[in-house]
Structure formats: C-alpha cells, structure tokens
Coordinates of C-alpha atoms and ligand atoms in Angstrom, one line a residue:
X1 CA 138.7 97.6 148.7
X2 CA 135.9 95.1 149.0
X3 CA 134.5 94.4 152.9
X4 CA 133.1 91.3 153.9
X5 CA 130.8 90.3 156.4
X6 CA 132.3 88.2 159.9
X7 CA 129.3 85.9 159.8
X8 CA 129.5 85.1 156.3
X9 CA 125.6 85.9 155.1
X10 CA 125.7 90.0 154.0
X11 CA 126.5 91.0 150.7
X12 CA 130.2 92.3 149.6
X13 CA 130.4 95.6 149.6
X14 CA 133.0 98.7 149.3
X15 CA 134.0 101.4 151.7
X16 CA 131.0 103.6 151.2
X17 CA 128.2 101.2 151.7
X18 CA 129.7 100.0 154.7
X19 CA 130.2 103.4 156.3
X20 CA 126.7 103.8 156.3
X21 CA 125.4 100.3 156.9
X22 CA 127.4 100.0 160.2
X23 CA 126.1 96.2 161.3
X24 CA 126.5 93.6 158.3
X25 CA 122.8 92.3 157.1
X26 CA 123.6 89.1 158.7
X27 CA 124.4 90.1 162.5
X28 CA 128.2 90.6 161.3
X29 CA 130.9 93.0 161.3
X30 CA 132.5 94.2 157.8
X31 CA 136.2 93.7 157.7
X32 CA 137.9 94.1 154.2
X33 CA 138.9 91.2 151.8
X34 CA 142.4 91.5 152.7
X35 CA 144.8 93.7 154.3
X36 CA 146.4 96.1 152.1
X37 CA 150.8 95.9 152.6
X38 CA 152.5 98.9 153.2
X39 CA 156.2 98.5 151.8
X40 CA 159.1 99.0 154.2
X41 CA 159.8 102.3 151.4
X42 CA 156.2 103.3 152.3
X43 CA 156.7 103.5 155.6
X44 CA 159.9 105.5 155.7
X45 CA 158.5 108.0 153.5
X46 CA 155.6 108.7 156.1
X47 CA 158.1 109.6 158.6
X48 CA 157.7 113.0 159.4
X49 CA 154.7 113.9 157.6
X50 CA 151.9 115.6 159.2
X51 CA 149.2 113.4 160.1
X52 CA 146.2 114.1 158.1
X53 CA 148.2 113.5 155.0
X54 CA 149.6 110.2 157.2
X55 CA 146.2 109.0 157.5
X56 CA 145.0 110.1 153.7
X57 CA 148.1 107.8 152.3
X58 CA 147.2 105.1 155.3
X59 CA 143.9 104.9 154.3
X60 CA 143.9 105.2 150.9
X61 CA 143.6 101.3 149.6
X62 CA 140.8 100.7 152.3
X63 CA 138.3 103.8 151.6
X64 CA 139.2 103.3 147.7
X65 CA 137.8 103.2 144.7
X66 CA 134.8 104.9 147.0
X67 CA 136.3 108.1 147.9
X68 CA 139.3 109.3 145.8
X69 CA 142.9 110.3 147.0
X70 CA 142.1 113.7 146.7
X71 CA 139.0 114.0 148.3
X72 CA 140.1 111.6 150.7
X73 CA 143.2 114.0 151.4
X74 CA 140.5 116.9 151.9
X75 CA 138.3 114.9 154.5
X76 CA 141.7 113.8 156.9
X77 CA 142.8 117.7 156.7
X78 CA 139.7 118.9 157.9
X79 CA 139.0 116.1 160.2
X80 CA 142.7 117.1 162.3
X81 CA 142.2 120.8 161.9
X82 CA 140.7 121.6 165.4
X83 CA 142.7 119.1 167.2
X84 CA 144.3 121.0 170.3
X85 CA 147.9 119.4 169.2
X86 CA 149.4 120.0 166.1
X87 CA 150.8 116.5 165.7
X88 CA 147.3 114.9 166.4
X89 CA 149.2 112.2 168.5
X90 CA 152.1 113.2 169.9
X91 CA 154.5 110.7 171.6
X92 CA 155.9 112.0 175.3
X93 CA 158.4 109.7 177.4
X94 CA 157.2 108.3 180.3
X95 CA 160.4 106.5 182.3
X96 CA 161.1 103.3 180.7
X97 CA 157.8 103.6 178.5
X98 CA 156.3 106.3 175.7
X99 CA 152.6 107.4 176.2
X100 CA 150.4 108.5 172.9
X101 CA 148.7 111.0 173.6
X102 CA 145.5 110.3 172.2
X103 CA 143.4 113.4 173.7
X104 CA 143.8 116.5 171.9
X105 CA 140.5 116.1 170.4
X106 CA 137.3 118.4 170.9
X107 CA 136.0 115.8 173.7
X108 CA 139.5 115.4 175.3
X109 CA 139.7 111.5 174.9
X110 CA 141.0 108.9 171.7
X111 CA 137.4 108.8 170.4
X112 CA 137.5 112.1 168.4
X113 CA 140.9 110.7 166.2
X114 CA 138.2 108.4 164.3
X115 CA 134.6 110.6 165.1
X116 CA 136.0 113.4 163.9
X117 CA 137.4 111.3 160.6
X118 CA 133.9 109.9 160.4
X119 CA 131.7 112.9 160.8
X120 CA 133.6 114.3 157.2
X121 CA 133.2 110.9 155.2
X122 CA 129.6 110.7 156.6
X123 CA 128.7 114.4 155.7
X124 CA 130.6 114.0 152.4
X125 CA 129.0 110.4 151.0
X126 CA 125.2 111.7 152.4
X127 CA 125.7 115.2 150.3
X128 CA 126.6 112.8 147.6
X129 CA 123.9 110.2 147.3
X130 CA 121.7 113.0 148.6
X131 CA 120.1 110.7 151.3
X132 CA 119.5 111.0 155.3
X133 CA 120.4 109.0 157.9
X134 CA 119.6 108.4 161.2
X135 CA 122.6 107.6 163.5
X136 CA 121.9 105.5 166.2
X137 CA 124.5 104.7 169.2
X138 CA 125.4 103.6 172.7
X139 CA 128.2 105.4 174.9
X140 CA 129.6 103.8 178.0
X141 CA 131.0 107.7 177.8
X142 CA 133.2 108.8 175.4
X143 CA 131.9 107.7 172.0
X144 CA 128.8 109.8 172.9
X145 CA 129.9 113.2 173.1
X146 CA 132.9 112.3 170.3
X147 CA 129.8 111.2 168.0
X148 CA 127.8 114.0 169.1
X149 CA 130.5 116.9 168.1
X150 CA 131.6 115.3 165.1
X151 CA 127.6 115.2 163.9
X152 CA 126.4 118.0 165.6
X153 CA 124.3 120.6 163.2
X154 CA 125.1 118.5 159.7
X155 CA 122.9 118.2 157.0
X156 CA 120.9 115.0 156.7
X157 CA 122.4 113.5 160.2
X158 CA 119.9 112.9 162.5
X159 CA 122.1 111.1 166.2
X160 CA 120.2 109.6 168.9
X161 CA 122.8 108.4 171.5
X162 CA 121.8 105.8 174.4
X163 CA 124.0 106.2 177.2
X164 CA 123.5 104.0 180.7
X165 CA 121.7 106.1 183.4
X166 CA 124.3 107.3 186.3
X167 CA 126.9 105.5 184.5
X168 CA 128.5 107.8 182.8
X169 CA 130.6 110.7 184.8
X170 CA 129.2 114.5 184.8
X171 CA 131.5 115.3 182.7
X172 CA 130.8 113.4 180.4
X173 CA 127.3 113.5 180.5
X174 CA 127.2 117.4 180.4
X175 CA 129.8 117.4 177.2
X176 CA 126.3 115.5 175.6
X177 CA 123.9 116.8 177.1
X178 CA 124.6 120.3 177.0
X179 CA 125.0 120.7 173.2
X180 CA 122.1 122.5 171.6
X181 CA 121.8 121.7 168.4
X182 CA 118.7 120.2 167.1
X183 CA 119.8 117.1 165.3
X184 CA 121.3 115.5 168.8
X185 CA 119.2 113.5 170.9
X186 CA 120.3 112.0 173.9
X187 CA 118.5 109.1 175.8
X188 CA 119.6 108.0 179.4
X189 CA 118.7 104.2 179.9
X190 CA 117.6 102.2 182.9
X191 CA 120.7 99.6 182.9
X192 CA 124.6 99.1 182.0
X193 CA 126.3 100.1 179.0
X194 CA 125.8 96.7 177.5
X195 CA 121.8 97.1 177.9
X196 CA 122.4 100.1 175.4
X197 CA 124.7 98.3 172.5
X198 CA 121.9 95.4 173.0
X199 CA 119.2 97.5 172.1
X200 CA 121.2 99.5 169.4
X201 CA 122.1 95.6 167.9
X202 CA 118.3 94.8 168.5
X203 CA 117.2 98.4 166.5
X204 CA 119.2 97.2 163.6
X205 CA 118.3 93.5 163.5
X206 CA 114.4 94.8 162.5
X207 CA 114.9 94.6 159.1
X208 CA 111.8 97.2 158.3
X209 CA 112.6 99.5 160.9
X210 CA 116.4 99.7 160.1
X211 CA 115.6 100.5 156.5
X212 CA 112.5 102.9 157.3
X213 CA 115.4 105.3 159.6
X214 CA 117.8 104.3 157.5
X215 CA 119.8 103.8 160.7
X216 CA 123.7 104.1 160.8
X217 CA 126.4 103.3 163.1
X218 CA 129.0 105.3 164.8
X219 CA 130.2 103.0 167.7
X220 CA 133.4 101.0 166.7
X221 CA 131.4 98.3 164.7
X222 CA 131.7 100.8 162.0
X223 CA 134.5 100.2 159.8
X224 CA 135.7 103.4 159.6
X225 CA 136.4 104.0 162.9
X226 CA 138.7 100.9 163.2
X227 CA 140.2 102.0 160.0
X228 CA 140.5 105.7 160.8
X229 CA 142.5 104.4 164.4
X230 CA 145.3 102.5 162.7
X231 CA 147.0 105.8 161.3
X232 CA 148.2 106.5 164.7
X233 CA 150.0 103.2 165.2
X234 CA 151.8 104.1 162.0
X235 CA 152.7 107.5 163.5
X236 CA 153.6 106.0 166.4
X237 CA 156.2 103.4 164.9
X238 CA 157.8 105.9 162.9
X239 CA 158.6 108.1 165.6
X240 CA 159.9 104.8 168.1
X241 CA 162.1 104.3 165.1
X242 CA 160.3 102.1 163.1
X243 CA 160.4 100.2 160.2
X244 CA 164.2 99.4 161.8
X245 CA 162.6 98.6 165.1
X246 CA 159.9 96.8 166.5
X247 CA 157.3 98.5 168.7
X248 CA 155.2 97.1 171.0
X249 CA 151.5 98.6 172.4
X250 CA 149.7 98.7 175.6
X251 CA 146.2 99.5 174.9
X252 CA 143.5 100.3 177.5
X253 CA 140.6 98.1 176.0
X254 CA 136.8 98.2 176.6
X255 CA 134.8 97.2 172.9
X256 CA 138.6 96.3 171.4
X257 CA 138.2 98.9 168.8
X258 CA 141.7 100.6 169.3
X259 CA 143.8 97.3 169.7
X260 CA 142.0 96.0 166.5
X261 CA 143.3 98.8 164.8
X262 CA 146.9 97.7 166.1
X263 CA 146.7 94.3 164.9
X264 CA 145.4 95.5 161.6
X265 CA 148.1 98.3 161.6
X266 CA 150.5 94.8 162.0
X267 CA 149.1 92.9 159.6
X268 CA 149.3 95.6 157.3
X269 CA 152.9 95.8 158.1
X270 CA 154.3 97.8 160.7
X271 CA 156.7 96.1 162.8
X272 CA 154.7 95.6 166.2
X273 CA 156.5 93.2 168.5
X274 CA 153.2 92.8 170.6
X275 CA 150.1 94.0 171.3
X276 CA 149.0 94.2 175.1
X277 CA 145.4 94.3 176.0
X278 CA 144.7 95.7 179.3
X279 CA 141.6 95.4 180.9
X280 CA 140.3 96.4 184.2
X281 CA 138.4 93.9 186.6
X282 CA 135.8 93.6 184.1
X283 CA 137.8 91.2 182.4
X284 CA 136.4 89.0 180.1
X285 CA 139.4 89.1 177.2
X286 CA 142.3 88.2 180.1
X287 CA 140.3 85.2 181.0
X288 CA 139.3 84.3 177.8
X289 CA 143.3 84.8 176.9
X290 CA 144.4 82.7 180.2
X291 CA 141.8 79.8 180.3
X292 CA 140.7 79.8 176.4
X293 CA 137.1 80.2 177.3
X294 CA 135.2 83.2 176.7
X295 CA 132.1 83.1 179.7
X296 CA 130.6 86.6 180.4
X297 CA 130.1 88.0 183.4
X298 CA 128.3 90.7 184.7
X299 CA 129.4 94.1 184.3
X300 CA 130.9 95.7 187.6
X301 CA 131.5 99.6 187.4
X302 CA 135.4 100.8 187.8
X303 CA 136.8 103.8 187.5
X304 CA 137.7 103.2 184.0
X305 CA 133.7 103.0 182.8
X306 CA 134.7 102.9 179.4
X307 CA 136.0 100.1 179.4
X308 CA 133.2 98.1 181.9
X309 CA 132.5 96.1 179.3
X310 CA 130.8 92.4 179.2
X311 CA 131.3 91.6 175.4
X312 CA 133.6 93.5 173.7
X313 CA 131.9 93.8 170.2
X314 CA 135.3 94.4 167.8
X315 CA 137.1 91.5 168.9
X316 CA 134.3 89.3 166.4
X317 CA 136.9 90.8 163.9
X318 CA 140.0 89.4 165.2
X319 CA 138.4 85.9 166.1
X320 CA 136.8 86.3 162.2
X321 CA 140.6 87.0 160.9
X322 CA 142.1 83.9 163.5
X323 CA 140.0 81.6 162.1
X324 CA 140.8 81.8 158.6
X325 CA 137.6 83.8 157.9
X326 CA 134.9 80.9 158.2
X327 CA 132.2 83.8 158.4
X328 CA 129.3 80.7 158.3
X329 CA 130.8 78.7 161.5
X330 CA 131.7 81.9 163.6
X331 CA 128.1 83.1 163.1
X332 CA 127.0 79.4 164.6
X333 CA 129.4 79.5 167.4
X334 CA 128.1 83.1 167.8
X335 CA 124.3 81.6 168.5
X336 CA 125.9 79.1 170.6
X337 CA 127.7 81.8 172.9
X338 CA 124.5 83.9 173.1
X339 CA 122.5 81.2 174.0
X340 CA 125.0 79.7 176.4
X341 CA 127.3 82.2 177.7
X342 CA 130.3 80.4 177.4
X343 CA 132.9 80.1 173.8
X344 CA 135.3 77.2 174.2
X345 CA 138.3 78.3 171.5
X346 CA 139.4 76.6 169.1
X347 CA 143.3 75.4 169.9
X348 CA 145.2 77.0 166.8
X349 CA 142.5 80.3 167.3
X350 CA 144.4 80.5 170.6
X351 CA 148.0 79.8 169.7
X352 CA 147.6 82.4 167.2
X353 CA 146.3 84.9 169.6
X354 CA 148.8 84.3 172.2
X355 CA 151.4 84.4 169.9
X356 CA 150.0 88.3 168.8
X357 CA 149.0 89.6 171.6
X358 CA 149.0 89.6 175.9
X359 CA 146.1 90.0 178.2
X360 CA 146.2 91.6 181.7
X361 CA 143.9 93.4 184.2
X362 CA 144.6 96.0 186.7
X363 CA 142.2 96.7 189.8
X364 CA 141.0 100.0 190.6
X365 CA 143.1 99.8 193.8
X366 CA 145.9 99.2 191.0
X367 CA 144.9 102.4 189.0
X368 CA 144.6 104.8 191.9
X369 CA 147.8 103.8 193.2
X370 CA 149.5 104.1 189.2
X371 CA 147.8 107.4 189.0
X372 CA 149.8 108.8 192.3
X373 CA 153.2 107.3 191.5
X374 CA 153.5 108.4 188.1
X375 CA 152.2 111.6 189.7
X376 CA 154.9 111.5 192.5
X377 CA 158.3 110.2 189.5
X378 CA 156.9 112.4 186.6
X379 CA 154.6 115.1 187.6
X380 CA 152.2 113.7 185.0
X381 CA 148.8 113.3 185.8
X382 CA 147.0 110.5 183.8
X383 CA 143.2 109.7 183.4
X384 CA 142.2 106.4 184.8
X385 CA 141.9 104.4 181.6
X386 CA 145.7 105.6 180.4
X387 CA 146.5 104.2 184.1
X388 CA 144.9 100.6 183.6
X389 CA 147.8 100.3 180.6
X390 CA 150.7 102.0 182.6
X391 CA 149.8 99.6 185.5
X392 CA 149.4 96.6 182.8
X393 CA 152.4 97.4 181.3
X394 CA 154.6 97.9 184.4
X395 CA 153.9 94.0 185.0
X396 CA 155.2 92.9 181.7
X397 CA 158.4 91.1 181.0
X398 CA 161.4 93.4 179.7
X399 CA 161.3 93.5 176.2
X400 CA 164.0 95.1 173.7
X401 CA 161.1 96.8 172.0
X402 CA 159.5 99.9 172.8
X403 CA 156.8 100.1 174.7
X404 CA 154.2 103.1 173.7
X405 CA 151.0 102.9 175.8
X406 CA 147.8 104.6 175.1
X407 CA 146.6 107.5 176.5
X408 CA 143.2 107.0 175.7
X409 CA 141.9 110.2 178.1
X410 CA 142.9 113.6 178.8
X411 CA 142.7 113.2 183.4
X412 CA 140.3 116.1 183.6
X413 CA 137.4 113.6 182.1
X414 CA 138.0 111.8 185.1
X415 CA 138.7 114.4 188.2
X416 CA 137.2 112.3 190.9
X417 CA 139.7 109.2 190.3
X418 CA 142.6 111.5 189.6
X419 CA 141.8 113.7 193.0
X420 CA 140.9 110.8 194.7
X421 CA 144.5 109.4 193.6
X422 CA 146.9 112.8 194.0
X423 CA 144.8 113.8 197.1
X424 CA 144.8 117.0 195.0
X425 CA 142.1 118.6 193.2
X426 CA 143.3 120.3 189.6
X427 CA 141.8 122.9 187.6
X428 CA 139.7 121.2 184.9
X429 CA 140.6 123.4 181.1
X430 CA 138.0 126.4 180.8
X431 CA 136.1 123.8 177.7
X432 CA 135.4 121.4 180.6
X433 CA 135.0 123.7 183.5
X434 CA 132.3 125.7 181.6
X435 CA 130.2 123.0 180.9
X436 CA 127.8 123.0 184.4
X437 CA 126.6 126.6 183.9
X438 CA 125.0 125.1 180.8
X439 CA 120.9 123.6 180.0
X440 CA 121.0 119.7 179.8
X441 CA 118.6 117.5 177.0
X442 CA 118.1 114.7 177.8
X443 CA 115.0 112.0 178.0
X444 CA 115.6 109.1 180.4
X445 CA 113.8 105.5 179.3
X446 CA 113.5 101.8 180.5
X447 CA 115.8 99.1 178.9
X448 CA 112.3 98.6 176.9
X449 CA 113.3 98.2 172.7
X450 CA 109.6 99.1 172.0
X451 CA 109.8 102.7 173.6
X452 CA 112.9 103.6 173.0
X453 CA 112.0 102.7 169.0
X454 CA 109.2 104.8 169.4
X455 CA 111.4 108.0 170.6
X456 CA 113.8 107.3 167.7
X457 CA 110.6 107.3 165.6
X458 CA 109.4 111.1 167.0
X459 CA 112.9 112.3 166.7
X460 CA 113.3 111.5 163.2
X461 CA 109.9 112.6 162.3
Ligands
PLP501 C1 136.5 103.9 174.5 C2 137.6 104.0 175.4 C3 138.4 102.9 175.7 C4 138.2 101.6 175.1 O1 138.5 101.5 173.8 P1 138.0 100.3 172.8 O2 138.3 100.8 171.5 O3 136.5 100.3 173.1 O4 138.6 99.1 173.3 C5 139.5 103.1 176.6 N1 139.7 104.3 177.2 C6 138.9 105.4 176.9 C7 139.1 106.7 177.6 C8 137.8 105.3 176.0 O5 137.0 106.3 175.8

C-alpha cells in the first residue's frame, strides 16, 4: 500500500516509512491511496477467528509489501498476548445496546489495542534498518502510559511524553510516572492538553531538529494506530451478525482516532449503518456537525479528560477523504483555520458527513447520572468516557441496527467520577492499586518549545 500525505506536499510513501515519520513533511497526515475491499467471503471467514490473526488478515493490504504476512502474523500475536481477555475485545450486552470492551490492555483503556500493535512493528522495522528513534508525544492521559508500556526498555526507542500539568488523573499519572526504565521520560507541562500536541506539532515542523532526533510519533497521527484500531470494528460486526446485518457505533471521541478507524473499517466494507460521535461539553465536532462551522473554543476540563479536546487532530483524515482528496486546498483552508479560528464547510463535505455519521454531546451532569443508572439496571460500572457514548446513544433515534458502543476505559482509571456517581467507593485491581507505593519521574516545564527541545536534546544524548 502506498500513503499519501492530507496536505498534498510530502512524498508517497509505504507502510514502513510512515510508521516512523509520524507527521507528513508538509504539516499532513498519511492516509493510504485507497482503501483496500474486504469481500463479503472475507468477512465470513473471519468470523470466529482469534483476533491477532483477525487483525494480521485485516491489516495485511495496508502494512504490505513493507512487512510480510508472516511476520506480520508474528507481530499481532505477540502484540494480544498479555491482553487480560482472551478475545482482545469482547462484546457484552448492555439492555437495548452491546458495549466493546476495549480495556483489557496492560493500561486498562482502548489505547493499548493499537500501542501495543505499534510498539512490535516499531521494534521490528528499527532492528531492521538498524536505526534509533526518538519518540516524542502528548497524553491528555491514556496514550501516555499505553505508549510508555508498549516502548518501555526496547532497543533503539528513546519516548519522551508531554502530558498537561494537573490534568491528567493520579492514576494515570502514576501508571507513567512510576515506570523505571531508562528510555521513558516524562515531562509535565504548564497548560492544557492541546498546549502539548502544539508543541509536539511544533518539534516536528523544525525540519533540522526532527531529522537530528529522528523524532517519531505515537499519538493517533500515526498511521498505524488508526490502522491497528479498525480490526476491532471488524470483530465487532462479525459477532452483531455481520456481513447479513448492519451495525452501527457509538464512539466516545477526543482526537477522532477510534471513529476514523470506523469509517475506514466502512469504507473498507463492513456493513456499518452509522457511526455516532459523542463528545462531551468540549464539543467542537457536534457544533461543527450541527452548524457546518468548525470555530474552536477553549478547552474546559470534564470528567472524561481524554477527550477535552479543542482540535481533534484525525479528523484532517476524514475531511481529506470528504473532499475528494484535494491535499493542496485542505492544506490552505488549514492556514486559514489556524490563523482564523473558524472553517466554514464546504456544502457537499457536509452532506457527506451527515449522511455517515451523527454528532452529540453529553454533560458531565449527563455522565454521572449514566454512570449510576446503568449501575442501578445492570450492576455494571462504566468509566466516564464509556458513559459519554451510553448517554449519547440513549438519545438516538431507534434504529433496526445494532448498536455497539465503545468502552474506551476500564472504571477503575477513573474512581473519583465512578464513586462520585454510585456514591460507592470500589476496589481498584491490585495493577492499579499498587501503583502509589511506587517512586515517580517526572520533570515539570513551561509551555516554552525552546526548553522543552532542550530536555528532549539531554535525554537523547
Ligand atoms: C483516547 C481516549 C478517547 C478518545 O479517543 P480518540 O481516538 O482520541 O477519539 C476516549 N476515551 C478514552 C478512555 C481514551 O483514552
């Protein structure tokens, strides 16, 4: 598969060169030439296979001629080996709906499914070109310890991960900051989540230093990840009854990594009714959805901080694929929407993505109070992201497709929303619970690029 750039001014390239290039040359995002079909055929004879050899078949025609079937094969089985569940992504009933289960990972939320994918093909390709990287990331929380366990202790990694200062929960910061190994830096920065993915953009716009670290990406403008996420919309359809019926996703969405890999799971041909993006009140993709204008505001915390998002990065993709792939005029209107906050869309852009997809918020007065019902009907305690897309979903029109939402969380990530919501407290599993006895690293900087270059500089020294 060949991967081209969203702005229309990087080079071509395959499946390896992207992985470790992250960010296009030109500012851009790499999305491949076209979307490999998977046959109706196909499909039913992924039914009730196991997943990593679901996600080597998946994956196959986007990671190819670059990594072979085999070795591919040996990456995805070793990737899903430590997963807590041995289906990866089990489907559970929940009432009228079906929750994923997305968090039987090492870090207990959906980011492991492609860090853990990523952490083999990066290890992999390095030992092959015998080269060194330096990883370089931002975490509104969960990408950051995901990135940091699927890197930590391999050969010719370097990760530095920039996560906002008091933003993140302590559990989350301690499952970074807590890990010894010597190749994991963590940096707490002065400002919001979006200060961080700014200066990881800005770190990779500087031509010199970019190549001089040779800096890669783990956050979900990488290719891989993206890629690595659709095999669980596959899984998903199969066991909802698909290719004979439709499906249709609710998908808690902060950088729109996870519901891009739903529309490219669609377009690659599994039969998804629609896709529902549910955000909470930081809501830029609903309005943009409602009015057709894209205007940012300023990010307010909720209790779903990975998703208090301003700009959600990934959904350059999707407008790149809406627009028929004019890379050149996206990257103007890009400029344009930089300079002046606002992005009027173009008329057919937004018939197309209405016709796809539905956008809807939930407050956090919303998710506390989804979090105690389902608690009260099911016994089920979610986390509060899984609870903006139960509470999203719930206001949805009846549909005679399926309706499997997210689980993007395991609830004992988030303790203080889910007590807060049960009027309960739980016991957190003994990988959390552990976790405050331990030693922290971690250096805390202003949202300065120059400095925090600097300490990238010392660490890779
Ligand atoms: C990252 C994350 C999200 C948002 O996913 P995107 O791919 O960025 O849209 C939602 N919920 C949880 C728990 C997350 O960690």
């Amino acid at each position: 598969m060949r991967y081209e750039s969203t702005r229309g001014g990087a080079p071509i390239l395959e499946f390896s060169d992207v992985l470790l290039e992250g960010l296009a040359s030109d500012g851009g995002l790499y999305v491949p030439k076209q979307w490999p079909l998977i046959t109706k055929t196909e499909l039913r004879s992924l039914a009730n296979v196991p997943y990593a050899e679901v996600a080597q078949r998946v994956l196959a025609p986007l990671v190819g001629p670059s990594i072979s079937f085999e070795t591919l094969g040996d990456l995805t089985h070793r990737a899903y080996a430590n997963f807590r569940h041995d289906e990866v992504a089990p489907v559970v009933e929940l009432g009228e709906f079906f929750l994923v289960e997305l968090h039987w990972g090492p870090t207990f939320s959906f980011k492991d499914i492609a860090l853990q994918l990523l952490g083999q093909l990066f290890e992999y390709e390095l030992e092959r070109r015998d080269k060194k990287i330096t990883i370089v990331g931002a975490t509104s929380g969960d990408t950051g310890s995901a990135a940091i366990e699927a890197c930590k202790d391999r050969a010719g990694i370097e990760l530095v991960m920039l996560h906002p200062k008091g933003r993140v929960s302590e559990i989350q910061r301690l499952q970074m900051t807590t890990v010894e190994s010597l190749n994991i830096h963590n940096i707490a920065i002065d400002g919001t989540f979006d200060d961080c993915q700014d200066l990881v953009k800005a770190m990779f716009a500087q031509e010199k230093f970019r190549s001089e670290m040779s800096l890669a990406a783990v956050n979900s403008i990488n290719w891989a990840r993206v890629a690595a996420q659709s095999v669980y919309y596959v899984t998903t359809a199969l066991k909802l009854g698909a290719p004979d019926r439709k499906v249709s996703f609710c998908v808690p969405t902060g950088n729109f990594g996870n519901v891009m890999a739903g529309y490219m799971a669609s377009q690659m041909g599994v039969p998804i009714e629609r896709l529902v993006v549910a955000s909470n009140h930081n809501d830029i993709l609903s309005r943009t959805y409602e009015t057709g204008t894209m205007s940012m505001e300023p990010v307010r915390p909720s209790l779903s901080p990975a998703m208090d998002i301003q700009v959600s990065s990934n959904f350059e993709r999707l407008l790149f694929d809406l627009s028929e792939r004019k890379g050149r005029e996206l990257a103007e209107q890009f400029k344009e929407f930089r300079r002046s906050g606002n992005w009027v869309l173009n008329s057919e852009v937004l018939k197309t993505l209405r016709t796809k997809f539905i956008a809807d918020k939930a407050s956090d007065e919303q998710v506390l109070s989804t979090i105690r019902q389902v608690h009260q009907k099911t016994g089920v305690l979610v986390d509060p992201h899984t609870a903006v897309g139960i509470s999203v979903a719930e206001r949805q029109p009846p549909s005679s497709s399926a309706m499997a939402i997210m689980s993007t969380a395991h609830p004992a990530k988030f303790p203080d929303a889910v007590t807060e919501a049960t009027g309960s407290a739980f016991n957190l599993p003994p990988e959390l619970s552990s976790l405050s006895s331990l030693d922290e690293r971690c250096d805390f900087l202003p949202n300065n690029l120059n400095l925090v270059m600097d300490r990238v500089r010392e660490v890779t020294k």
